[in-house]
Tab-separated table of C-alpha atoms and ligand atoms in Angstrom:
chain	number	residue	atom	x	y	z
A	1	UNK	CA	-0.002	0.037	0.048
A	2	UNK	CA	1.288	3.471	-0.826
A	3	UNK	CA	2.022	5.891	1.876
A	4	UNK	CA	-0.616	8.161	0.600
A	5	UNK	CA	-3.350	5.497	1.022
A	6	UNK	CA	-2.456	5.262	4.838
A	7	UNK	CA	-2.778	9.072	4.943
A	8	UNK	CA	-6.269	9.001	3.127
A	9	UNK	CA	-7.610	6.166	5.318
A	10	UNK	CA	-6.508	7.964	8.531
A	11	UNK	CA	-7.929	11.254	7.428
A	12	UNK	CA	-11.267	9.898	6.364
A	13	UNK	CA	-11.588	7.463	9.462
A	14	UNK	CA	-10.882	10.470	11.788
A	15	UNK	CA	-13.325	12.546	9.812
A	16	UNK	CA	-15.992	9.701	10.236
A	17	UNK	CA	-15.784	9.987	14.139
A	18	UNK	CA	-15.879	13.755	13.998
A	19	UNK	CA	-12.138	14.738	14.321
A	20	UNK	CA	-10.669	16.896	11.440
A	21	UNK	CA	-6.937	16.235	11.336
A	22	UNK	CA	-4.624	19.003	10.163
A	23	UNK	CA	-1.943	18.172	7.477
A	24	UNK	CA	0.875	18.634	9.970
A	25	UNK	CA	-0.691	16.231	12.474
A	26	UNK	CA	-1.134	13.670	9.580
A	27	UNK	CA	2.446	13.990	8.630
A	28	UNK	CA	3.406	13.104	12.190
A	29	UNK	CA	1.123	10.099	12.155
A	30	UNK	CA	2.530	8.915	8.895
A	31	UNK	CA	6.129	9.125	10.169
A	32	UNK	CA	5.024	7.310	13.430
A	33	UNK	CA	3.432	4.524	11.333
A	34	UNK	CA	6.524	4.107	9.205
A	35	UNK	CA	8.669	3.791	12.476
A	36	UNK	CA	6.273	1.310	13.971
A	37	UNK	CA	6.405	-0.860	10.866
A	38	UNK	CA	10.200	-0.749	10.750
A	39	UNK	CA	10.720	-1.586	14.439
A	40	UNK	CA	8.036	-4.219	14.307
A	41	UNK	CA	10.290	-6.143	11.956
A	42	UNK	CA	12.819	-6.456	14.828
A	43	UNK	CA	10.476	-6.985	17.749
A	44	UNK	CA	6.896	-7.608	18.544
A	45	UNK	CA	5.125	-4.358	18.921
A	46	UNK	CA	1.862	-5.049	17.299
A	47	UNK	CA	0.167	-8.071	15.586
A	48	UNK	CA	-1.547	-5.574	13.230
A	49	UNK	CA	0.460	-5.161	10.153
A	50	UNK	CA	-1.905	-3.956	7.420
A	51	UNK	CA	-1.774	-0.142	6.757
A	52	UNK	CA	-5.661	0.252	6.762
A	53	UNK	CA	-5.928	-1.790	10.028
A	54	UNK	CA	-3.108	0.316	11.601
A	55	UNK	CA	-4.843	3.498	10.582
A	56	UNK	CA	-8.194	2.486	12.095
A	57	UNK	CA	-7.428	0.176	15.008
A	58	UNK	CA	-4.483	1.935	16.451
A	59	UNK	CA	-4.536	5.557	15.318
A	60	UNK	CA	-8.117	6.282	14.787
A	61	UNK	CA	-9.207	4.180	17.875
A	62	UNK	CA	-6.640	6.209	20.030
A	63	UNK	CA	-8.173	9.525	18.636
A	64	UNK	CA	-11.563	8.539	20.019
A	65	UNK	CA	-10.494	9.711	23.478
A	66	UNK	CA	-10.680	13.236	22.055
A	67	UNK	CA	-14.444	12.651	21.872
A	68	UNK	CA	-14.709	12.663	25.601
A	69	UNK	CA	-11.635	14.790	26.523
A	70	UNK	CA	-11.193	18.152	24.797
A	71	UNK	CA	-7.595	18.845	23.957
A	72	UNK	CA	-7.770	22.151	25.635
A	73	UNK	CA	-8.832	20.458	28.927
A	74	UNK	CA	-5.748	18.350	29.557
A	75	UNK	CA	-2.291	19.921	30.156
A	76	UNK	CA	-1.024	16.505	31.330
A	77	UNK	CA	-1.668	12.864	30.240
A	78	UNK	CA	-0.476	9.683	31.541
A	79	UNK	CA	-0.900	6.395	29.591
A	80	UNK	CA	-0.581	3.172	31.574
A	81	UNK	CA	0.535	0.143	29.453
A	82	UNK	CA	1.183	2.266	26.358
A	83	UNK	CA	2.797	-0.439	24.340
A	84	UNK	CA	3.745	1.078	21.090
A	85	UNK	CA	2.297	4.450	22.203
A	86	UNK	CA	-1.523	3.852	21.917
A	87	UNK	CA	-3.298	5.920	22.820
A	88	UNK	CA	-0.781	8.132	24.705
A	89	UNK	CA	1.514	9.139	22.022
A	90	UNK	CA	-1.342	9.800	19.651
A	91	UNK	CA	-2.932	12.198	22.153
A	92	UNK	CA	0.409	13.917	22.651
A	93	UNK	CA	0.595	14.645	18.918
A	94	UNK	CA	-2.855	16.096	19.084
A	95	UNK	CA	-2.259	18.113	22.287
A	96	UNK	CA	1.451	19.001	21.760
A	97	UNK	CA	1.465	21.539	24.715
A	98	UNK	CA	0.436	18.872	27.240
A	99	UNK	CA	3.132	16.947	29.113
A	100	UNK	CA	2.786	13.236	28.523
A	101	UNK	CA	4.086	10.359	30.555
A	102	UNK	CA	3.854	7.026	28.739
A	103	UNK	CA	4.402	3.879	31.006
A	104	UNK	CA	5.092	0.347	30.145
A	105	UNK	CA	6.366	-2.551	32.162
A	106	UNK	CA	8.338	-3.790	29.017
A	107	UNK	CA	11.554	-1.827	28.412
A	108	UNK	CA	11.884	-2.485	24.596
A	109	UNK	CA	8.323	-1.054	24.128
A	110	UNK	CA	9.423	1.948	26.106
A	111	UNK	CA	12.449	2.430	24.204
A	112	UNK	CA	10.488	2.444	20.936
A	113	UNK	CA	8.122	5.092	22.232
A	114	UNK	CA	10.986	7.304	23.472
A	115	UNK	CA	12.836	6.971	20.105
A	116	UNK	CA	9.651	7.811	18.239
A	117	UNK	CA	8.759	10.855	20.309
A	118	UNK	CA	12.287	12.152	19.717
A	119	UNK	CA	12.146	11.312	15.975
A	120	UNK	CA	8.854	13.182	15.775
A	121	UNK	CA	10.425	16.144	17.449
A	122	UNK	CA	8.025	16.068	20.423
A	123	UNK	CA	9.022	17.868	23.625
A	124	UNK	CA	7.551	17.103	27.037
A	125	UNK	CA	7.223	13.215	26.678
A	126	UNK	CA	8.587	10.961	29.262
A	127	UNK	CA	8.608	7.328	28.324
A	128	UNK	CA	8.933	5.355	31.513
A	129	UNK	CA	9.897	1.811	32.152
A	130	UNK	CA	7.826	0.721	35.260
A	131	UNK	CA	4.637	-0.656	36.658
A	132	UNK	CA	1.575	1.265	37.493
A	133	UNK	CA	1.462	-0.230	40.987
A	134	UNK	CA	4.949	1.296	41.840
A	135	UNK	CA	4.648	4.548	39.999
A	136	UNK	CA	1.216	5.236	41.448
A	137	UNK	CA	2.842	5.453	44.894
A	138	UNK	CA	5.502	7.878	43.754
A	139	UNK	CA	4.754	11.413	44.833
A	140	UNK	CA	6.099	12.759	41.549
A	141	UNK	CA	3.281	11.097	39.673
A	142	UNK	CA	0.595	10.439	42.099
A	143	UNK	CA	-2.422	12.828	41.815
A	144	UNK	CA	-0.719	14.956	39.215
A	145	UNK	CA	-2.571	14.290	35.970
A	146	UNK	CA	-5.489	15.913	34.249
A	147	UNK	CA	-6.042	12.711	32.231
A	148	UNK	CA	-5.215	9.077	32.589
A	149	UNK	CA	-5.803	6.706	29.863
A	150	UNK	CA	-5.383	2.973	29.168
A	151	UNK	CA	-6.100	0.577	26.417
A	152	UNK	CA	-5.904	-3.188	26.290
A	153	UNK	CA	-4.207	-3.667	29.742
A	154	UNK	CA	-6.604	-5.099	32.284
A	155	UNK	CA	-10.267	-5.523	33.429
A	156	UNK	CA	-11.918	-2.296	34.598
A	157	UNK	CA	-11.578	-2.913	38.380
A	158	UNK	CA	-7.720	-3.583	37.985
A	159	UNK	CA	-7.432	-0.661	35.626
A	160	UNK	CA	-9.125	1.691	38.102
A	161	UNK	CA	-6.514	0.845	40.650
A	162	UNK	CA	-3.742	1.266	38.037
A	163	UNK	CA	-4.953	4.586	36.804
A	164	UNK	CA	-7.002	6.565	39.243
A	165	UNK	CA	-4.207	7.163	41.739
A	166	UNK	CA	-2.459	9.380	39.102
A	167	UNK	CA	-5.391	11.649	38.414
A	168	UNK	CA	-5.727	14.891	40.262
A	169	UNK	CA	-9.060	15.994	41.664
A	170	UNK	CA	-11.387	17.064	38.873
A	171	UNK	CA	-9.360	15.228	36.222
A	172	UNK	CA	-10.550	12.080	34.405
A	173	UNK	CA	-9.633	8.563	33.709
A	174	UNK	CA	-10.600	7.011	30.340
A	175	UNK	CA	-10.699	3.292	30.057
A	176	UNK	CA	-10.816	2.257	26.352
A	177	UNK	CA	-12.840	-0.795	26.044
A	178	UNK	CA	-14.785	-3.112	23.660
A	179	UNK	CA	-18.494	-3.750	24.090
A	180	UNK	CA	-17.787	-6.784	26.224
A	181	UNK	CA	-16.643	-4.541	28.999
A	182	UNK	CA	-20.323	-3.877	29.790
A	183	UNK	CA	-19.993	-6.862	32.251
A	184	UNK	CA	-17.054	-5.133	34.017
A	185	UNK	CA	-18.927	-1.905	34.820
A	186	UNK	CA	-20.475	-2.812	38.069
A	187	UNK	CA	-17.324	-4.127	39.603
A	188	UNK	CA	-15.379	-1.110	38.059
A	189	UNK	CA	-17.872	1.360	39.702
A	190	UNK	CA	-17.387	-0.267	43.168
A	191	UNK	CA	-13.556	-0.181	42.621
A	192	UNK	CA	-13.614	3.479	41.507
A	193	UNK	CA	-15.620	4.515	44.549
A	194	UNK	CA	-12.928	2.937	46.811
A	195	UNK	CA	-10.202	4.802	44.878
A	196	UNK	CA	-11.778	8.234	44.985
A	197	UNK	CA	-13.525	8.039	41.558
A	198	UNK	CA	-17.066	9.078	40.637
A	199	UNK	CA	-19.691	6.998	38.695
A	200	UNK	CA	-18.368	5.607	35.449
A	201	UNK	CA	-19.911	7.402	32.394
A	202	UNK	CA	-20.133	5.373	29.196
A	203	UNK	CA	-19.785	6.583	25.569
A	204	UNK	CA	-20.439	3.994	22.973
A	205	UNK	CA	-19.129	4.412	19.301
A	206	UNK	CA	-18.576	2.433	16.211
A	207	UNK	CA	-15.201	2.654	14.436
A	208	UNK	CA	-15.434	3.134	10.657
A	209	UNK	CA	-14.386	0.547	8.011
A	210	UNK	CA	-16.284	-2.201	10.041
A	211	UNK	CA	-13.626	-2.147	12.721
A	212	UNK	CA	-16.185	-2.620	15.372
A	213	UNK	CA	-17.869	-1.358	18.481
A	214	UNK	CA	-15.936	0.689	21.223
A	215	UNK	CA	-16.799	1.730	24.691
A	216	UNK	CA	-15.106	4.759	26.508
A	217	UNK	CA	-15.505	4.466	30.133
A	218	UNK	CA	-14.958	7.837	31.762
A	219	UNK	CA	-14.362	8.201	35.549
A	220	UNK	CA	-14.038	11.618	37.191
A	221	UNK	CA	-11.588	11.860	40.144
A	222	UNK	CA	-13.641	13.189	43.048
A	223	UNK	CA	-11.494	12.509	46.079
A	224	UNK	CA	-7.762	11.773	46.710
A	225	UNK	CA	-7.044	8.052	46.374
A	226	UNK	CA	-6.658	6.598	49.954
A	227	UNK	CA	-3.121	5.541	51.126
A	228	UNK	CA	-2.522	1.885	50.412
A	229	UNK	CA	-3.703	2.090	46.963
A	230	UNK	CA	-2.530	0.942	44.433
A	231	UNK	CA	-1.686	-2.207	46.278
A	232	UNK	CA	1.483	-4.234	45.712
A	233	UNK	CA	2.376	-5.421	42.165
A	234	UNK	CA	0.103	-8.089	41.002
A	235	UNK	CA	-2.640	-7.512	43.598
A	236	UNK	CA	-4.899	-5.325	41.493
A	237	UNK	CA	-5.400	-8.059	38.943
A	238	UNK	CA	-5.171	-11.022	41.192
A	239	UNK	CA	-7.598	-9.688	43.820
A	240	UNK	CA	-9.460	-7.059	41.964
A	241	UNK	CA	-11.410	-4.425	43.994
A	242	UNK	CA	-15.056	-4.256	43.764
A	243	UNK	CA	-15.988	-7.842	43.187
A	244	UNK	CA	-18.837	-8.946	45.420
A	245	UNK	CA	-17.674	-11.654	47.977
A	246	UNK	CA	-19.825	-14.812	47.725
A	247	UNK	CA	-20.459	-15.816	51.229
A	248	UNK	CA	-20.781	-19.576	51.665
A	249	UNK	CA	-24.383	-20.452	52.569
A	250	UNK	CA	-23.608	-23.337	54.756
A	251	UNK	CA	-20.708	-23.786	57.071
A	252	UNK	CA	-17.220	-23.123	55.601
A	253	UNK	CA	-16.316	-26.707	55.665
A	254	UNK	CA	-18.810	-27.515	53.042
A	255	UNK	CA	-17.432	-24.867	50.559
A	256	UNK	CA	-16.120	-26.483	47.363
A	257	UNK	CA	-12.457	-25.524	48.106
A	258	UNK	CA	-12.569	-27.460	51.367
A	259	UNK	CA	-14.403	-30.509	50.153
A	260	UNK	CA	-12.085	-33.524	49.771
A	261	UNK	CA	-11.508	-34.495	46.263
A	262	UNK	CA	-12.832	-37.841	44.917
B	1	SAH	N1	-1.975	0.250	25.135
B	1	SAH	C1	-1.336	-0.490	23.948
B	1	SAH	C2	-0.667	-1.771	24.544
B	1	SAH	C3	-1.673	-2.868	25.010
B	1	SAH	S1	-0.869	-4.389	25.502
B	1	SAH	C4	-2.283	-0.687	22.927
B	1	SAH	O1	-3.452	-0.640	23.149
B	1	SAH	O2	-1.892	-1.038	21.760
B	1	SAH	C5	-0.741	-4.148	27.259
B	1	SAH	C6	0.521	-3.427	27.674
B	1	SAH	O3	0.420	-3.118	29.028
B	1	SAH	C7	1.755	-4.338	27.597
B	1	SAH	O4	2.691	-3.594	26.784
B	1	SAH	C8	2.289	-4.517	28.995
B	1	SAH	O5	3.721	-4.563	29.064
B	1	SAH	C9	1.587	-3.402	29.705
B	1	SAH	N2	1.336	-3.617	31.128
B	1	SAH	C10	0.447	-4.504	31.659
B	1	SAH	N3	0.363	-4.372	33.057
B	1	SAH	C11	1.067	-3.204	33.354
B	1	SAH	C12	1.369	-2.605	34.553
B	1	SAH	N4	0.834	-2.973	35.778
B	1	SAH	N5	2.126	-1.409	34.537
B	1	SAH	C13	2.658	-1.054	33.453
B	1	SAH	N6	2.427	-1.613	32.260
B	1	SAH	C14	1.741	-2.675	32.143
């Protein structure tokens, strides 16, 4: 596929979701896409290799965040589990005066994001190799961001514990989800309440070119996250907040886990 076709797909797909891209923004996305394809030959950054799919499922999907967060409203953004920079680096390109912190627990992905930001001439991008659970306890990052975002990282309750600690009061967390996340909302709402978040607000949308349904779950930070959250590495996923505990109806000895096998 010619470069210009990627450009045309991206521009028309962004247009279809109501976002008009400027030519200088499109130039940056084209270079980003080229760097992604090059580095993806050396390491596994994305399983999506087709230009049209990259235009829609990575770039346009990332842009959907701007439907719920106006560019002018965020001066700072943190992306947890950014991978190859989606959605965080895309948002930074669209809001160049914001400061962006892009976090991943895999060092080589972080290196790609850092190299790409510098190749694109973007200032104010910190690509950080680390885990949300540790960074969220660090005063340099905790409670500092107008916007936290995450895509493809964890279930909503775990994601709330990863992301909400970073958001300052009045800021928002956007969880980028597919339609199946409807079943995570109740537990996510209870987790959010524990972590200082308000009620989740849901925006549903359809990506163009048949790329499917999406759900943006937006949670406003209402109170500071209590000390003790995020819990230690692994706990948010292994013991997610907000699940309803099933109390055994009979005595504990008759619960399935205590029953002898065979
Ligand atoms: N957001 C990107 C990548 C999704 S893959 C995209 O949508 O394309 C999930 C990424 O989250 C992986 O790169 C993984 O290394 C990272 N990750 C998972 N748990 C994490 C944690 N607790 N802290 C930081 N990064 C994490």
